[in-house]
mmCIF file of C-alpha atoms in Angstrom:
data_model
loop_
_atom_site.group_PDB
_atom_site.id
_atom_site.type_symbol
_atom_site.label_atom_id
_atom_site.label_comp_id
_atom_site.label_asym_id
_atom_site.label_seq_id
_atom_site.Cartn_x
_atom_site.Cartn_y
_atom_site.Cartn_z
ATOM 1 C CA UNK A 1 50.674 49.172 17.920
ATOM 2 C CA UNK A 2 47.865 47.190 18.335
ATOM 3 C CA UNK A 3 48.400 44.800 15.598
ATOM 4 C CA UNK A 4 52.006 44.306 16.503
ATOM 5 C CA UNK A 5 50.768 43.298 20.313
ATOM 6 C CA UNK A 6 48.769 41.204 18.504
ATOM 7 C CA UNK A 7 51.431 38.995 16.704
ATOM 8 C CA UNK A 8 53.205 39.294 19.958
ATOM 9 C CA UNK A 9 50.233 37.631 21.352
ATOM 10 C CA UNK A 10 49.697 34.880 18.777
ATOM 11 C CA UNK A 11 53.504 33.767 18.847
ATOM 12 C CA UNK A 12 53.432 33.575 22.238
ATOM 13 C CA UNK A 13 50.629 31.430 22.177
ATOM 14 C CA UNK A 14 51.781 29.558 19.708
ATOM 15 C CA UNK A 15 55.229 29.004 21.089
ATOM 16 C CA UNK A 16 53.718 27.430 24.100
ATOM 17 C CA UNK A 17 50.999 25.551 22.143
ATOM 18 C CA UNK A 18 54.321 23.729 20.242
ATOM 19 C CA UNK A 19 56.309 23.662 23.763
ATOM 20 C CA UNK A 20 52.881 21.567 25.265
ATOM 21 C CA UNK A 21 52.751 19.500 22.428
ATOM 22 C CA UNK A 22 56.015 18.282 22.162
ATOM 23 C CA UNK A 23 55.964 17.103 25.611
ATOM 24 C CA UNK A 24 52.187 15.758 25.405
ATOM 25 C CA UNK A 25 53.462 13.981 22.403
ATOM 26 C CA UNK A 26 55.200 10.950 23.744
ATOM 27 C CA UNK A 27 52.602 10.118 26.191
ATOM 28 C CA UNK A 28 50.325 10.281 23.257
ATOM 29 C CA UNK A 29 52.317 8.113 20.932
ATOM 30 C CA UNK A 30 52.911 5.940 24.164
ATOM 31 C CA UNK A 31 49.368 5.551 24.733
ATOM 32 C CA UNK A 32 48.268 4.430 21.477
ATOM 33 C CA UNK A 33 51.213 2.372 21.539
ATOM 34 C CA UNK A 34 49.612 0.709 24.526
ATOM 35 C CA UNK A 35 46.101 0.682 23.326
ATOM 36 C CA UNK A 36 47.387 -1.365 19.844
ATOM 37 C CA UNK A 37 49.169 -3.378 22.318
ATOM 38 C CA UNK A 38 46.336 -4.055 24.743
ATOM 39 C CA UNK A 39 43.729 -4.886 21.810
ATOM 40 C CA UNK A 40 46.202 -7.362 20.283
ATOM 41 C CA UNK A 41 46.472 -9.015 23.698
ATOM 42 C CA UNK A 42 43.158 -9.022 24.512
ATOM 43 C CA UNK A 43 42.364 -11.472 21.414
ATOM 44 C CA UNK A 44 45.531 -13.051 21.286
ATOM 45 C CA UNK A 45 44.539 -13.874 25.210
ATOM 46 C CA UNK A 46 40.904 -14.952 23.967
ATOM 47 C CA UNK A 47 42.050 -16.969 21.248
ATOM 48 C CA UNK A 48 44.311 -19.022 24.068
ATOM 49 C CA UNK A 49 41.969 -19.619 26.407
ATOM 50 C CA UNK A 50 39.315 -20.359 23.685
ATOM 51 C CA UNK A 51 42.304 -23.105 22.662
ATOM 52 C CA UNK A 52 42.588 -24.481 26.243
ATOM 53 C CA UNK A 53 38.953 -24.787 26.903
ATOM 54 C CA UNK A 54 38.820 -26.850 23.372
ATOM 55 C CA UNK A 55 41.575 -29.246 24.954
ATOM 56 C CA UNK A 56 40.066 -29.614 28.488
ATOM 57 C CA UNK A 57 37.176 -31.327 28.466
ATOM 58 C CA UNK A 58 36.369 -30.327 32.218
ATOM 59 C CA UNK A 59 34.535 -27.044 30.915
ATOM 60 C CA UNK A 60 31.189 -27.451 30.000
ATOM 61 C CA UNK A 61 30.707 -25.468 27.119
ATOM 62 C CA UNK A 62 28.024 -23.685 28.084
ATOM 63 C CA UNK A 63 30.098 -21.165 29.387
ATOM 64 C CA UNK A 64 33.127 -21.196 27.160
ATOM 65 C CA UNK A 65 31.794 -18.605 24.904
ATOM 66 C CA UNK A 66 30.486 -16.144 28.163
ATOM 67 C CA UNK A 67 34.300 -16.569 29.947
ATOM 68 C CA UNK A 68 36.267 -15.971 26.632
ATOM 69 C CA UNK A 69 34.469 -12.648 26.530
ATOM 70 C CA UNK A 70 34.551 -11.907 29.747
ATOM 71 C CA UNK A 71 38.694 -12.532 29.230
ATOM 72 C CA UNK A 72 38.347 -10.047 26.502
ATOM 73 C CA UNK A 73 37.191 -7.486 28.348
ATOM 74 C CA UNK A 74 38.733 -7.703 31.326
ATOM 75 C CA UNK A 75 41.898 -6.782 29.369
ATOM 76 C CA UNK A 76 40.802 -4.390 26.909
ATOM 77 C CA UNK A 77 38.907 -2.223 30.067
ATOM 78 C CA UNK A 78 42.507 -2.100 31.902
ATOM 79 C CA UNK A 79 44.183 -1.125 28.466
ATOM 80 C CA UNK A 80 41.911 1.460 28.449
ATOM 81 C CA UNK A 81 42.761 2.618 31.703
ATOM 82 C CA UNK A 82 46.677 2.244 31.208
ATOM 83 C CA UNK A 83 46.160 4.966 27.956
ATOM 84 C CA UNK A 84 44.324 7.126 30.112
ATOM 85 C CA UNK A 85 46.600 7.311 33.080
ATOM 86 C CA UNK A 86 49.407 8.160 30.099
ATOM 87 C CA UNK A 87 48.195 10.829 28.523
ATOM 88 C CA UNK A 88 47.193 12.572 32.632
ATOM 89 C CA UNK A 89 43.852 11.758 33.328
ATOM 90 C CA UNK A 90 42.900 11.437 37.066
ATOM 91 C CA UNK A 91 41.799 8.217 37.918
ATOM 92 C CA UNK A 92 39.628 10.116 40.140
ATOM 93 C CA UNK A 93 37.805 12.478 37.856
ATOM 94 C CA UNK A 94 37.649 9.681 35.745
ATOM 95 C CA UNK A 95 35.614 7.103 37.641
ATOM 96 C CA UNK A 96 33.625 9.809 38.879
ATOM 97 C CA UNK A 97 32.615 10.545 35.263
ATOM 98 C CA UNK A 98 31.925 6.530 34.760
ATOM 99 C CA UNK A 99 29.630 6.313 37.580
ATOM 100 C CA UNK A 100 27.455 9.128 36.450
ATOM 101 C CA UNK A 101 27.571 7.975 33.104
ATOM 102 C CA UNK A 102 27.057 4.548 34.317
ATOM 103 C CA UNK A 103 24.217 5.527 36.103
ATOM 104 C CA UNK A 104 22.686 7.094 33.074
ATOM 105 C CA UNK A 105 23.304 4.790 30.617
ATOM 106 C CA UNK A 106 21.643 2.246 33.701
ATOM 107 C CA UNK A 107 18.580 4.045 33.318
ATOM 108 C CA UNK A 108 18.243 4.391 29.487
ATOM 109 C CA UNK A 109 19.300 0.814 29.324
ATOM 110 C CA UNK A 110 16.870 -1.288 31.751
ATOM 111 C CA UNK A 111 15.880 -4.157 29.383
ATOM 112 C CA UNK A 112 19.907 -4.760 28.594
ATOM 113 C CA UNK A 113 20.917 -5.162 31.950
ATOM 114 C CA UNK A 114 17.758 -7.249 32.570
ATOM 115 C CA UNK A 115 19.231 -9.427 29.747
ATOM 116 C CA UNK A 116 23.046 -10.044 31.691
ATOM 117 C CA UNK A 117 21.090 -10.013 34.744
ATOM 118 C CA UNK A 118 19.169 -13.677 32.972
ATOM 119 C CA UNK A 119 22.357 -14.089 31.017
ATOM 120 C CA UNK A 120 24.631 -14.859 35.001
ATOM 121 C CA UNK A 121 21.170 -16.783 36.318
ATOM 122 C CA UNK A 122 21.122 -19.118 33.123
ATOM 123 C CA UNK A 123 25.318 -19.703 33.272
ATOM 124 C CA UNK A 124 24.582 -20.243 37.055
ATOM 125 C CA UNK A 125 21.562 -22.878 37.602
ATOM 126 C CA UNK A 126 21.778 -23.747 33.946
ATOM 127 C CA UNK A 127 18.628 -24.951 33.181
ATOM 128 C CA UNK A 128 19.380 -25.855 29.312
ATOM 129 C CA UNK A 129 22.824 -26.388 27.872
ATOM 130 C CA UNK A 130 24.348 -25.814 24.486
ATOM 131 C CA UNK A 131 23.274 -28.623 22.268
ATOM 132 C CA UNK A 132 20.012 -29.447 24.213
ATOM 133 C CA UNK A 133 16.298 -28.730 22.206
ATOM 134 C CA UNK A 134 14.258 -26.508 24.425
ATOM 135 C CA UNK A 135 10.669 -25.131 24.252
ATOM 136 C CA UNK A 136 9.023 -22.094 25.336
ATOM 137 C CA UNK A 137 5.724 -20.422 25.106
ATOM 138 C CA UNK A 138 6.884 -18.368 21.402
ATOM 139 C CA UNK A 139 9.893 -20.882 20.342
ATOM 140 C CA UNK A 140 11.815 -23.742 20.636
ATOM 141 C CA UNK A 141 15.192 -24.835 19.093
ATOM 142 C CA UNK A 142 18.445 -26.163 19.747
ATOM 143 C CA UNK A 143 20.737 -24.294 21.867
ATOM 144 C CA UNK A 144 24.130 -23.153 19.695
ATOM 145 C CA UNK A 145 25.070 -20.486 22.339
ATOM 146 C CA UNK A 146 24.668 -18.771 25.430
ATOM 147 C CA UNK A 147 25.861 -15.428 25.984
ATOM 148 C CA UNK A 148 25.613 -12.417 27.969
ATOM 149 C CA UNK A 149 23.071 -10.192 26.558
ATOM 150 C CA UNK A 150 21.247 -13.310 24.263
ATOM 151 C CA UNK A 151 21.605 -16.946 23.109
ATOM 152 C CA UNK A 152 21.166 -18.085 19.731
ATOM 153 C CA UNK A 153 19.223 -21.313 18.631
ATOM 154 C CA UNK A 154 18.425 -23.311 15.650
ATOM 155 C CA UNK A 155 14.911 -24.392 14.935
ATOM 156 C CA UNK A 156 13.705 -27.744 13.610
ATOM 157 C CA UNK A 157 13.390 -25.976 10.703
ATOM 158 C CA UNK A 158 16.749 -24.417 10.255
ATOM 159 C CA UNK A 159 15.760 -21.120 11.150
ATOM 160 C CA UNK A 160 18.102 -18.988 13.430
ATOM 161 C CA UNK A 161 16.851 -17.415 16.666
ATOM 162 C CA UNK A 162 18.262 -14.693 18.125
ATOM 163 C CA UNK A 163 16.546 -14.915 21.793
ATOM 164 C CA UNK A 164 17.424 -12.174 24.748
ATOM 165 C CA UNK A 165 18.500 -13.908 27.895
ATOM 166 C CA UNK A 166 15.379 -12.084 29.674
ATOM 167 C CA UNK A 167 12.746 -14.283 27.191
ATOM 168 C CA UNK A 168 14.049 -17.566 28.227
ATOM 169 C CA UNK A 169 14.335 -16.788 31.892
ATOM 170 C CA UNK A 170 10.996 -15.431 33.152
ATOM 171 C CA UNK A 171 8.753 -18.023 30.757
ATOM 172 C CA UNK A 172 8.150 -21.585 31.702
ATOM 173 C CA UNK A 173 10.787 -23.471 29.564
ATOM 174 C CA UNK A 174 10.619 -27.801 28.842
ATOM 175 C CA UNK A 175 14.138 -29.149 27.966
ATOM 176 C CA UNK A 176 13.580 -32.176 25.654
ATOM 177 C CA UNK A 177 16.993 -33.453 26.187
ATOM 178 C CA UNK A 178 17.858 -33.297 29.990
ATOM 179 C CA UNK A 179 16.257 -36.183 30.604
ATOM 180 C CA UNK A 180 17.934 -39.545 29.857
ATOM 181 C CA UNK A 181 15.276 -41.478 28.593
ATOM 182 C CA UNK A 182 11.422 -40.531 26.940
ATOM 183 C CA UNK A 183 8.592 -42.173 27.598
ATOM 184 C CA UNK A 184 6.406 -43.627 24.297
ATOM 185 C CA UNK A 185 3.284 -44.831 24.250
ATOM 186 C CA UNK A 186 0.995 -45.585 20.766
ATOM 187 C CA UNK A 187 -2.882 -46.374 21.556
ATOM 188 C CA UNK A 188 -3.920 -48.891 18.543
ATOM 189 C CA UNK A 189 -7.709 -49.386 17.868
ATOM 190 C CA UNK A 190 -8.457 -53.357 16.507
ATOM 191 C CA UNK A 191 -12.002 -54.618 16.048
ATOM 192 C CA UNK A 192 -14.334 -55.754 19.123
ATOM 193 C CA UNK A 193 -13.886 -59.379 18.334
ATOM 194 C CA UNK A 194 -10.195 -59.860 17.661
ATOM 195 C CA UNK A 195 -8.533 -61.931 20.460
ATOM 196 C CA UNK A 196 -6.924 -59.810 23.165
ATOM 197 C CA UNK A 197 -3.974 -61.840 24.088
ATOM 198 C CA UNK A 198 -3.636 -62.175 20.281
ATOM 199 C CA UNK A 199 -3.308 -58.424 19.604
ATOM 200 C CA UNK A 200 -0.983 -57.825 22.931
ATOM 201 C CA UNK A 201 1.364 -60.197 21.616
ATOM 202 C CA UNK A 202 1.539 -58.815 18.516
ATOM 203 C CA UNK A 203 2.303 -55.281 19.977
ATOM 204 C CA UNK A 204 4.909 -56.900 22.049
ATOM 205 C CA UNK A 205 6.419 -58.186 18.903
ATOM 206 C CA UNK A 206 6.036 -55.122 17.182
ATOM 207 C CA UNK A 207 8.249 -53.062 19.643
ATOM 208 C CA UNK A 208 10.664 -56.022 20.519
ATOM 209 C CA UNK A 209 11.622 -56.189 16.491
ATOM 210 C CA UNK A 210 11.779 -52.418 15.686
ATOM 211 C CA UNK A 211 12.073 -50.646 19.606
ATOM 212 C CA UNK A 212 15.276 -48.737 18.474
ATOM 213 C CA UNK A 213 18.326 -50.053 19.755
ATOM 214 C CA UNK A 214 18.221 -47.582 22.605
ATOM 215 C CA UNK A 215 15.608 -49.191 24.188
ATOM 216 C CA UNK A 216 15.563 -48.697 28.135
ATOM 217 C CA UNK A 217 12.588 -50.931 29.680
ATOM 218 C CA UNK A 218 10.450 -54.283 28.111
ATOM 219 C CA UNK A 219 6.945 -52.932 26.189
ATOM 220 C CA UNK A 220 4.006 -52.905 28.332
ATOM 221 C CA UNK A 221 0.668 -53.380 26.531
ATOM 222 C CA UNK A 222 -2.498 -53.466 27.835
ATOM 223 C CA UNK A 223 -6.254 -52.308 27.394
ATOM 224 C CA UNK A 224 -7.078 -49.122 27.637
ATOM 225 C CA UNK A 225 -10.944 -48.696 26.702
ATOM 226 C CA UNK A 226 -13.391 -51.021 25.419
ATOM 227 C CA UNK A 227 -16.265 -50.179 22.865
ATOM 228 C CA UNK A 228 -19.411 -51.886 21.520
ATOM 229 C CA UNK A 229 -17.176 -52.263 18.801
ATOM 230 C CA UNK A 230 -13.686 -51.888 19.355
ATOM 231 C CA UNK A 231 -10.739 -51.950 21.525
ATOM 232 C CA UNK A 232 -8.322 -49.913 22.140
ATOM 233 C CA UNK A 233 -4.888 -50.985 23.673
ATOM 234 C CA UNK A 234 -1.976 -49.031 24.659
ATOM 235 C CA UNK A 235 1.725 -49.851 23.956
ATOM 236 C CA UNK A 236 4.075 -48.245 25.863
ATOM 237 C CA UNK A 237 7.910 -48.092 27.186
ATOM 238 C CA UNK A 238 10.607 -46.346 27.435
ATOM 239 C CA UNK A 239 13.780 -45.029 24.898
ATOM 240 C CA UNK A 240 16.923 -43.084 25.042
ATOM 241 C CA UNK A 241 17.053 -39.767 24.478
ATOM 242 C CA UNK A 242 17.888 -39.283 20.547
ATOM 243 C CA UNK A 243 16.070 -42.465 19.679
ATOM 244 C CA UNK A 244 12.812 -41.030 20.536
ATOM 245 C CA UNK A 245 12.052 -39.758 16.612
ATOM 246 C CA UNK A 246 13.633 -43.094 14.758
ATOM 247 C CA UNK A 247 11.481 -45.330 17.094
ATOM 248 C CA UNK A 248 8.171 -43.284 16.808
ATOM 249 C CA UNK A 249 8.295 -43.824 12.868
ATOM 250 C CA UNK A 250 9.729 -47.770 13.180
ATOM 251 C CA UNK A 251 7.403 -49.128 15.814
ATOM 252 C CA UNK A 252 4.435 -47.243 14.225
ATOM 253 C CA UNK A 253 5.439 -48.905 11.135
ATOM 254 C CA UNK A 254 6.010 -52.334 12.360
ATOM 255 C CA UNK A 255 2.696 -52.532 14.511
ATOM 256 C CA UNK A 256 0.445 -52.158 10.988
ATOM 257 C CA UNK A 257 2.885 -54.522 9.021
ATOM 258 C CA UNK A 258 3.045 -57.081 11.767
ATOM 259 C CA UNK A 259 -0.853 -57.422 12.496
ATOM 260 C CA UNK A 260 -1.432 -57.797 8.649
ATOM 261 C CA UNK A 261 0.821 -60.284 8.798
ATOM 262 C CA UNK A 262 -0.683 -61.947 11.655
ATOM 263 C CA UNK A 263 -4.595 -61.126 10.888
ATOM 264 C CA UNK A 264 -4.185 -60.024 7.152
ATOM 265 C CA UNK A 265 -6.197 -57.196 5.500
ATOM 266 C CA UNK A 266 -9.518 -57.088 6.633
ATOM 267 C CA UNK A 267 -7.995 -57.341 10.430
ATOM 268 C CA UNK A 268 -5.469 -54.441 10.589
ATOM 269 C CA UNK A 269 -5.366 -51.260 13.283
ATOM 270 C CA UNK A 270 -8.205 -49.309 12.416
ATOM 271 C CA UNK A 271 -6.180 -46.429 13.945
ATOM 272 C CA UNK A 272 -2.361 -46.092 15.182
ATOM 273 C CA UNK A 273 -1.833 -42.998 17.275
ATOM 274 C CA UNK A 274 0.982 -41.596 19.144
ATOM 275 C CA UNK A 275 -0.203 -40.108 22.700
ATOM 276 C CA UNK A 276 1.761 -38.090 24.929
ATOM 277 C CA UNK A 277 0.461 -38.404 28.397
ATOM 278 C CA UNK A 278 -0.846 -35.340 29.942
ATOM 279 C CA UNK A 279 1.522 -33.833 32.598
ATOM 280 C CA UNK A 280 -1.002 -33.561 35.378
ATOM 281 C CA UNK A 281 -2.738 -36.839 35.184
ATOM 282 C CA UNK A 282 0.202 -39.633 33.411
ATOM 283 C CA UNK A 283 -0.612 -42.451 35.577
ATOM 284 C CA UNK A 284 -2.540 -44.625 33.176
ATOM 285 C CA UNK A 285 0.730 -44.771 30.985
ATOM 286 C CA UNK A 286 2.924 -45.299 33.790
ATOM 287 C CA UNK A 287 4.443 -48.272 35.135
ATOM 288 C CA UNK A 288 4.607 -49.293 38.453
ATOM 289 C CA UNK A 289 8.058 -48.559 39.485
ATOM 290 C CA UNK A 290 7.241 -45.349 37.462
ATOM 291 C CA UNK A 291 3.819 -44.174 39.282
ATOM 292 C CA UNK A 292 4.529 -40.960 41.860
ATOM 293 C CA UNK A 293 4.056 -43.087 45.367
ATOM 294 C CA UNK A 294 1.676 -41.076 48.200
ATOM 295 C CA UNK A 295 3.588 -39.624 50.529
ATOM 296 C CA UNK A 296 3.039 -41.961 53.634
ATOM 297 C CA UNK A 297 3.996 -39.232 56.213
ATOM 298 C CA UNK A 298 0.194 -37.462 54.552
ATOM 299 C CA UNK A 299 -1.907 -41.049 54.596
ATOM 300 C CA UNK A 300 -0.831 -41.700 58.783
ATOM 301 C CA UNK A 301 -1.674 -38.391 59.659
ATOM 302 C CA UNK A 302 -4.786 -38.105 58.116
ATOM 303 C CA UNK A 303 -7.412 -37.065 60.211
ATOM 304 C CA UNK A 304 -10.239 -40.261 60.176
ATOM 305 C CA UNK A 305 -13.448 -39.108 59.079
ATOM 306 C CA UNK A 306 -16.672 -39.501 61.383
ATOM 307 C CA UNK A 307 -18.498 -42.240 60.301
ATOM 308 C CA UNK A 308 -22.080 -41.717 58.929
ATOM 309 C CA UNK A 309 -24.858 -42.951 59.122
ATOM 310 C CA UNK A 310 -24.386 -44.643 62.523
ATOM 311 C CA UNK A 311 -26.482 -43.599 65.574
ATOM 312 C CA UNK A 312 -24.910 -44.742 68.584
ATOM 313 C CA UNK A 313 -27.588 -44.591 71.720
ATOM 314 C CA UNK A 314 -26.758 -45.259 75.237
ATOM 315 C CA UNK A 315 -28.065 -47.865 77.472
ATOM 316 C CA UNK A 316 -29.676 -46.902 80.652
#
């Protein structure tokens, strides 16, 4: 009968449908075994090495954060692997599948891999660490973190920025605190007929009593321009990095209170303005262990120029 060819047919199947899964079973139940497994080691494993790198003070930590995920993965990729290889699948087949699907997910994902690929340049040559303040052409913050795909800053502000690794490699960037010391310089305008030396001593004063503790090199004042009626002189010198902010407001401050003191009201700065020297011409603010030196390998080989205006005639 057809129907009871039928039952035959379904028992059968389902006979060998029970006989499959009972032996599939344990490698099932083993592999999720190893997958819990694997995941639990994988942070257990980050959370160690996240330890040891807070106890060694030989990693920069820069790249704490990018090697404690890199840790993480490693592991939970060869759990993943491990589970696999339980429950039968070819090794084979299966990284044939990956590379095809790497491939394609390659493609659709262009801008990501851009990001690692700026992500390993900016771990490598490290041209900003965490904790410096940088500045690009859209944003500038302090670095909290720099990871694989982004990094995250802080603005001056407070505001969070969440910045791909690709927009802080291929833009001009200025790190404010790479270098160790900043250079400041104040240009204060007095009247025509107030004694030079008078006023240079009094800027002298000015940063010698409230130059920030972090001071790197003695004040240099001098004048700058000279008007029909006024003069302008320039203070400048040099301060460790994280001073730079307290000693723009103090010395400010202390260059009005100390020429009032010295001149009284009708005699004080008609202007006090910070200037920040322009990067492709700061020699006027520059000192003279400071000044870029001609390169004296140029000058010597310099071609000398024909002179003119000379007529040289020969004598018979």
């Amino acid at each position: 009968m057809p129907i009871q060819e039928t039952l035959e047919t379904s028992h059968t199947f389902l006979a060998r449908l029970a006989s499959e899964a009972a032996a599939f079973l344990p490698n099932l139940i083993a592999a999720i075994l190893i997958l819990a497994v694997g995941f639990f080691l994988a942070g257990r494993l980050a959370n160690l090495v996240t330890r040891a790198f807070g106890v060694s003070a030989k990693i920069d930590q820069t790249v704490r954060e990018p090697l404690v995920a890199i840790v993480r993965y490693v592991v939970i990729i060869l759990t993943l692997i491990i589970a696999l290889g339980q429950v039968g699948v070819q090794m084979t087949s299966l990284l044939a599948v990956l590379g095809a699907a790497g491939l394609a997910v390659g493609l659709a994902l262009q801008g990501t891999l851009t990001n690692i690929a700026a992500g390993i340049m900016l771990l490598w040559l490290r041209p900003f660490r965490v904790g410096d303040y940088i500045e690009t052409q859209t944003f500038a913050g302090r670095v909290h973190e720099i990871g694989l795909f982004v990094s995250h800053l802080e603005t001056f502000d407070g505001l969070f920025v969440f910045a791909p690794n690709s927009t802080l490699w291929n833009v001009w960037m200025r790190n404010h605190s790479r270098a160790a010391s900043r250079l400041l310089a104040w240009a204060v305008t007095v009247p025509r007929d107030m004694p030079f030396e008078a006023a240079r001593q009094v800027l002298i004063e000015a940063w010698q009593q409230e130059g920030a503790d972090g001071r790197l090199s003695e004040p240099v004042a001098f004048l700058d321009q000279l008007t029909a009626d006024a003069q302008i002189l320039v203070l400048r010198g040099r301060v460790t990095e994280g001073e730079t902010a307290t000693a723009q407001r103090r010395i400010a401050e202390a260059i009005r209170t100390r020429f009032l003191e010295r001149f009284g009201e009708g005699q004080e700065p008609r202007a006090i303005q910070r200037i920040v020297p322009a990067d492709n011409d700061p020699s006027r603010y520059l000192g003279q262990d400071e000044a870029p030196a001609a390169n004296p390998t140029l000058v010597n080989d310099r071609p000398e120029e024909p002179s003119q205006g000379v007529v040289t005639t020969a004598k018979g």
